[in-house]
mmCIF file of C-alpha atoms in Angstrom:
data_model
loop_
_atom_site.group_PDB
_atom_site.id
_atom_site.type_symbol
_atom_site.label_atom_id
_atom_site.label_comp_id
_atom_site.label_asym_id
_atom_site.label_seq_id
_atom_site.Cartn_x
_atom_site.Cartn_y
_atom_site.Cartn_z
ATOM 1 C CA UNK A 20 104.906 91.512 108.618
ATOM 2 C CA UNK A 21 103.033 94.487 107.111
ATOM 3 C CA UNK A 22 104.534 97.765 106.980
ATOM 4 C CA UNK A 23 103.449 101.230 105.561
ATOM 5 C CA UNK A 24 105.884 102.883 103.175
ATOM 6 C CA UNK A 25 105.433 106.844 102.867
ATOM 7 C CA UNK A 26 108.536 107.166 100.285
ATOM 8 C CA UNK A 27 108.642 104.645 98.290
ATOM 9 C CA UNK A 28 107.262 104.322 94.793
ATOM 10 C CA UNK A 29 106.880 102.328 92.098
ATOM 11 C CA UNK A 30 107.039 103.511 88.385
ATOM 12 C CA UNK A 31 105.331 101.828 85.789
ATOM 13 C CA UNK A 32 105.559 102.192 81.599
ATOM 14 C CA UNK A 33 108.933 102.915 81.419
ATOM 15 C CA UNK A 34 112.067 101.248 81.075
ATOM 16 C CA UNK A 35 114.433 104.059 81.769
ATOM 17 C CA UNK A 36 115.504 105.248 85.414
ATOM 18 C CA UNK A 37 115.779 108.926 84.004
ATOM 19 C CA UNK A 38 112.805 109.400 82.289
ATOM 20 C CA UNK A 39 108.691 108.626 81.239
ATOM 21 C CA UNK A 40 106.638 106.253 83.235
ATOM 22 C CA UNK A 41 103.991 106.953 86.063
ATOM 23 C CA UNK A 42 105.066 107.066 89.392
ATOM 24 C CA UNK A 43 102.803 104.689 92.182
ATOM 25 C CA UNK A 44 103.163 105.270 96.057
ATOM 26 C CA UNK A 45 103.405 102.579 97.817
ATOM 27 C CA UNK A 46 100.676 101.822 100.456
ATOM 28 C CA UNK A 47 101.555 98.917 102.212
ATOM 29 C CA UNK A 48 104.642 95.581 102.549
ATOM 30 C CA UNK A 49 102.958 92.558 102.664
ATOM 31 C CA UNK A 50 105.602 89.531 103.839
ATOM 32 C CA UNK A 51 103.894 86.317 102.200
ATOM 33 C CA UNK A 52 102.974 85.082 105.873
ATOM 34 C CA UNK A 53 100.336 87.520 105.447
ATOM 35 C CA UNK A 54 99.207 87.431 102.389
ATOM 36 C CA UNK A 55 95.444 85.633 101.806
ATOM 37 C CA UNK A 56 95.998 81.921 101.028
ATOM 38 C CA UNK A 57 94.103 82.727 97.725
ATOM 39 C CA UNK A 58 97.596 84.908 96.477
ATOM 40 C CA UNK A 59 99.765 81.929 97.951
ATOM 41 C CA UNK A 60 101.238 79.569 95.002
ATOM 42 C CA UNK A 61 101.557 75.869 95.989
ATOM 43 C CA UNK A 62 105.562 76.052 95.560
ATOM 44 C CA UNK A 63 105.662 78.991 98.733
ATOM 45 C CA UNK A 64 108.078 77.202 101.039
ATOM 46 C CA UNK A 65 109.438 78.985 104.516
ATOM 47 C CA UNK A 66 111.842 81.612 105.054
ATOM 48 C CA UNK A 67 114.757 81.597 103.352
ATOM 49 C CA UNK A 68 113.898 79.749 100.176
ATOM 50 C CA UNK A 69 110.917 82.792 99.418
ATOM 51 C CA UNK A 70 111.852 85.539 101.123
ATOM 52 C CA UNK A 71 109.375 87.943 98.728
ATOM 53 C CA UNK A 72 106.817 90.189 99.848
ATOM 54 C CA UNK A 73 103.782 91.732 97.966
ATOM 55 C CA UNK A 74 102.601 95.586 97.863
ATOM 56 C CA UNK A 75 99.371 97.252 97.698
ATOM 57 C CA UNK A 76 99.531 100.601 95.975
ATOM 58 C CA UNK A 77 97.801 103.714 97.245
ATOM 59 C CA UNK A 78 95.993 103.280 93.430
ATOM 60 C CA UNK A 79 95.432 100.963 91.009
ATOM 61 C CA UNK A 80 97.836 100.394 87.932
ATOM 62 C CA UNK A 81 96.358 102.101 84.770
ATOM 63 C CA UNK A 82 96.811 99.663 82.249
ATOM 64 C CA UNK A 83 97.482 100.729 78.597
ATOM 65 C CA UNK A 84 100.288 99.954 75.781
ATOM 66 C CA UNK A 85 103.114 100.429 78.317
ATOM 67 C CA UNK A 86 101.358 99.015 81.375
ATOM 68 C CA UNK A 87 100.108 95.504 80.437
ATOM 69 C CA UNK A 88 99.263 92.256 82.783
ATOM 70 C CA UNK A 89 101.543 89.480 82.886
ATOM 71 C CA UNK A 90 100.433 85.727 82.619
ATOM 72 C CA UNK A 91 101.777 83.344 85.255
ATOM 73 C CA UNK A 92 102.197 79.490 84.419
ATOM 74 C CA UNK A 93 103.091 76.459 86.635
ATOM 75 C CA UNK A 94 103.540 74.381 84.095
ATOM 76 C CA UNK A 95 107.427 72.550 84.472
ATOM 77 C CA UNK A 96 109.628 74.567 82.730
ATOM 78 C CA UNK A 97 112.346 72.066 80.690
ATOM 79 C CA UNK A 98 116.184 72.006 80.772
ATOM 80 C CA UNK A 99 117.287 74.194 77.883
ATOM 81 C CA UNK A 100 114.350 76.257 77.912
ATOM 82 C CA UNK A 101 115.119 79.984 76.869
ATOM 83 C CA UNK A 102 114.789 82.258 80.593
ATOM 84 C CA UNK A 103 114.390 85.956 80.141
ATOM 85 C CA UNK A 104 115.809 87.775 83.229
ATOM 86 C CA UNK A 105 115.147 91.292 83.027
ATOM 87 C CA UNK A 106 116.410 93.712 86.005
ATOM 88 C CA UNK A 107 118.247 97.226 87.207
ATOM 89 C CA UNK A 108 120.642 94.968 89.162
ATOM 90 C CA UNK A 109 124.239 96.439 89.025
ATOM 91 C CA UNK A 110 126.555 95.787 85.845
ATOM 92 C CA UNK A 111 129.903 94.380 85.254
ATOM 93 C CA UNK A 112 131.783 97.816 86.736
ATOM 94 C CA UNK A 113 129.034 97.821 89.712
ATOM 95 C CA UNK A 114 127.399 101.146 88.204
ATOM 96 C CA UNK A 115 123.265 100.999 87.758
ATOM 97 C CA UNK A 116 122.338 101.276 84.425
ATOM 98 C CA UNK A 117 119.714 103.848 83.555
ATOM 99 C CA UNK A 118 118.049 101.825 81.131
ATOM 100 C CA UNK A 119 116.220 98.434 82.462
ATOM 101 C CA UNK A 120 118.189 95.196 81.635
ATOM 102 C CA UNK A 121 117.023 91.865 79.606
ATOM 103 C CA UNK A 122 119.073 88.679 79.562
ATOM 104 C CA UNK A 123 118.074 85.160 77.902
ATOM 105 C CA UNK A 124 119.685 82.327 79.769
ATOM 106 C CA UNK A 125 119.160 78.447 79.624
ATOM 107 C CA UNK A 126 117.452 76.728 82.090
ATOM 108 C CA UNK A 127 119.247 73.998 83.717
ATOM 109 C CA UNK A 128 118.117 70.719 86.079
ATOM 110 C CA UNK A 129 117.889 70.650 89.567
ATOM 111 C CA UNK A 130 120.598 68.179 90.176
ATOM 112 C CA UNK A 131 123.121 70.469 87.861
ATOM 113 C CA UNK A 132 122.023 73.618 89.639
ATOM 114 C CA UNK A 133 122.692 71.626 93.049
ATOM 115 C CA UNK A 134 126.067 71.092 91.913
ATOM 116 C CA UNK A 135 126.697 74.708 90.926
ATOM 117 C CA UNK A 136 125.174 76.708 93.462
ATOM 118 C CA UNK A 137 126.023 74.168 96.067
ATOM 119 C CA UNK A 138 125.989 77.416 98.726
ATOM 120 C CA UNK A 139 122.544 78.324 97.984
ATOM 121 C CA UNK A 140 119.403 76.412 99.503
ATOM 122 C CA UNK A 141 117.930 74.622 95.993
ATOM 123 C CA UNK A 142 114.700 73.276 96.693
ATOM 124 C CA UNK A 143 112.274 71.078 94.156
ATOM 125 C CA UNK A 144 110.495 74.444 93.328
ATOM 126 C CA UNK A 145 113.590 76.494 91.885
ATOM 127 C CA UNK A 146 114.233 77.069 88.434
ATOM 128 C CA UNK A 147 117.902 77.745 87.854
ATOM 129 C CA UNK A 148 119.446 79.006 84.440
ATOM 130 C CA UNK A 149 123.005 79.191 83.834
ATOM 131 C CA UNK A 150 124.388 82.287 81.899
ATOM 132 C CA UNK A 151 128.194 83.105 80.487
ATOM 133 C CA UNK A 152 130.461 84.563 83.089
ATOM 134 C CA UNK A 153 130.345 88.444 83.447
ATOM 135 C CA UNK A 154 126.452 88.309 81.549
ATOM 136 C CA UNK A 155 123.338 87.360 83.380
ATOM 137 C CA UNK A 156 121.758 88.575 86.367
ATOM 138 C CA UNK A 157 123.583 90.778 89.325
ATOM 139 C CA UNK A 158 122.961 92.347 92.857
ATOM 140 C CA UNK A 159 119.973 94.412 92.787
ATOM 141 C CA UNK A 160 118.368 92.317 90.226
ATOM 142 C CA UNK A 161 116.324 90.229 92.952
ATOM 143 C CA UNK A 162 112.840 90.396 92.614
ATOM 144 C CA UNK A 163 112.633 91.003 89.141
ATOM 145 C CA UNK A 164 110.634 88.688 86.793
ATOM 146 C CA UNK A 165 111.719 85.188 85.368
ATOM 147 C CA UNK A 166 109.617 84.785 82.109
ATOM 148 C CA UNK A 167 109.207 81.716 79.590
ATOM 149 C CA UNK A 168 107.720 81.673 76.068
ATOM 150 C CA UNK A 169 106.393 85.674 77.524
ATOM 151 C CA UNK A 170 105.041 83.623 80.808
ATOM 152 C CA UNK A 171 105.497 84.905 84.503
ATOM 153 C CA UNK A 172 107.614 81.227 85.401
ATOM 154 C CA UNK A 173 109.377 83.031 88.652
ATOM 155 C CA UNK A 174 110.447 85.734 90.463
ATOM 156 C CA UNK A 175 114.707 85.879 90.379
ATOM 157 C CA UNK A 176 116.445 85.340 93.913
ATOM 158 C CA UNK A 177 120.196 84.376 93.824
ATOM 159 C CA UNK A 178 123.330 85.121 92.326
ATOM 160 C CA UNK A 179 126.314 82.902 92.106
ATOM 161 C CA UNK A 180 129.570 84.740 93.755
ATOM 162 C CA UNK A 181 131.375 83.377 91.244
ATOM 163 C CA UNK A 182 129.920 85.580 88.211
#
């Protein structure tokens, strides 16, 4: 689907809710489906396992000290590799924080993760990190970025009910 957004915005070079940054308005949703085959990543499966969409701003990003490109890598990432999850997702008394949150996890293996998140589709192409209970990531922290040695590696999905 594609869908035109009149009040939502995004604001970049800041990582508090209350204050700095530059606010973006939103142009356009873009589900995967229709997004060119050139933005499509080999590991884009069907609905549910990437259930992501793209935007196109009404203007470009102005990139300087606070605004910055990130790389994305395929390579594997390893079991025991340091994740950084960072997110506004809700914290451990369900308020939003103000200021933007940054967690480093573990990775784990697929077969592990399997046997954790046994409720949650895990196909070949998830990377799954395993945090202490009450820490990591939280509602409202889906779609934020999954990084590795300061590399785009993912974009986060799930949380475990469990904490």
């Amino acid at each position: 689907f594609s869908e035109r957004s009149n009040n939502t915005r995004v604001v970049a070079g800041t990582n508090d809710l209350k204050k700095g940054g530059t606010p973006y308005f939103i142009d356009r949703f873009f589900n995967y489906d229709n997004c060119s085959t050139m933005l499509m990543h080999e590991n884009i499966f069907n609905f549910p396992p990437n259930d992501i969409a793209l935007i196109r701003l009404t203007t470009p990003l102005k990139f300087n000290e606070r605004v910055q490109k990130i790389e994305f890598t395929a390579e594997t990432v390893p079991e025991n590799a340091t994740l950084t999850l960072t997110g506004w997702g809700e914290m451990r008394n369900g308020t939003i924080p103000t200021k933007l949150q940054t967690i480093n996890a573990p990775s784990i293996g697929i077969d592990r993760c399997r046997a954790i998140y046994n409720e949650i589709l895990v196909n070949n192409g998830t990377i799954c990190s395993l945090s202490k209970r009450g820490e990591g990531a939280c509602m409202g922290d889906s779609g934020g970025p999954v990084t590795w040695k300061g590399k785009l590696v993912g974009i986060f999905k799930a949380v475990h009910k469990k904490g």
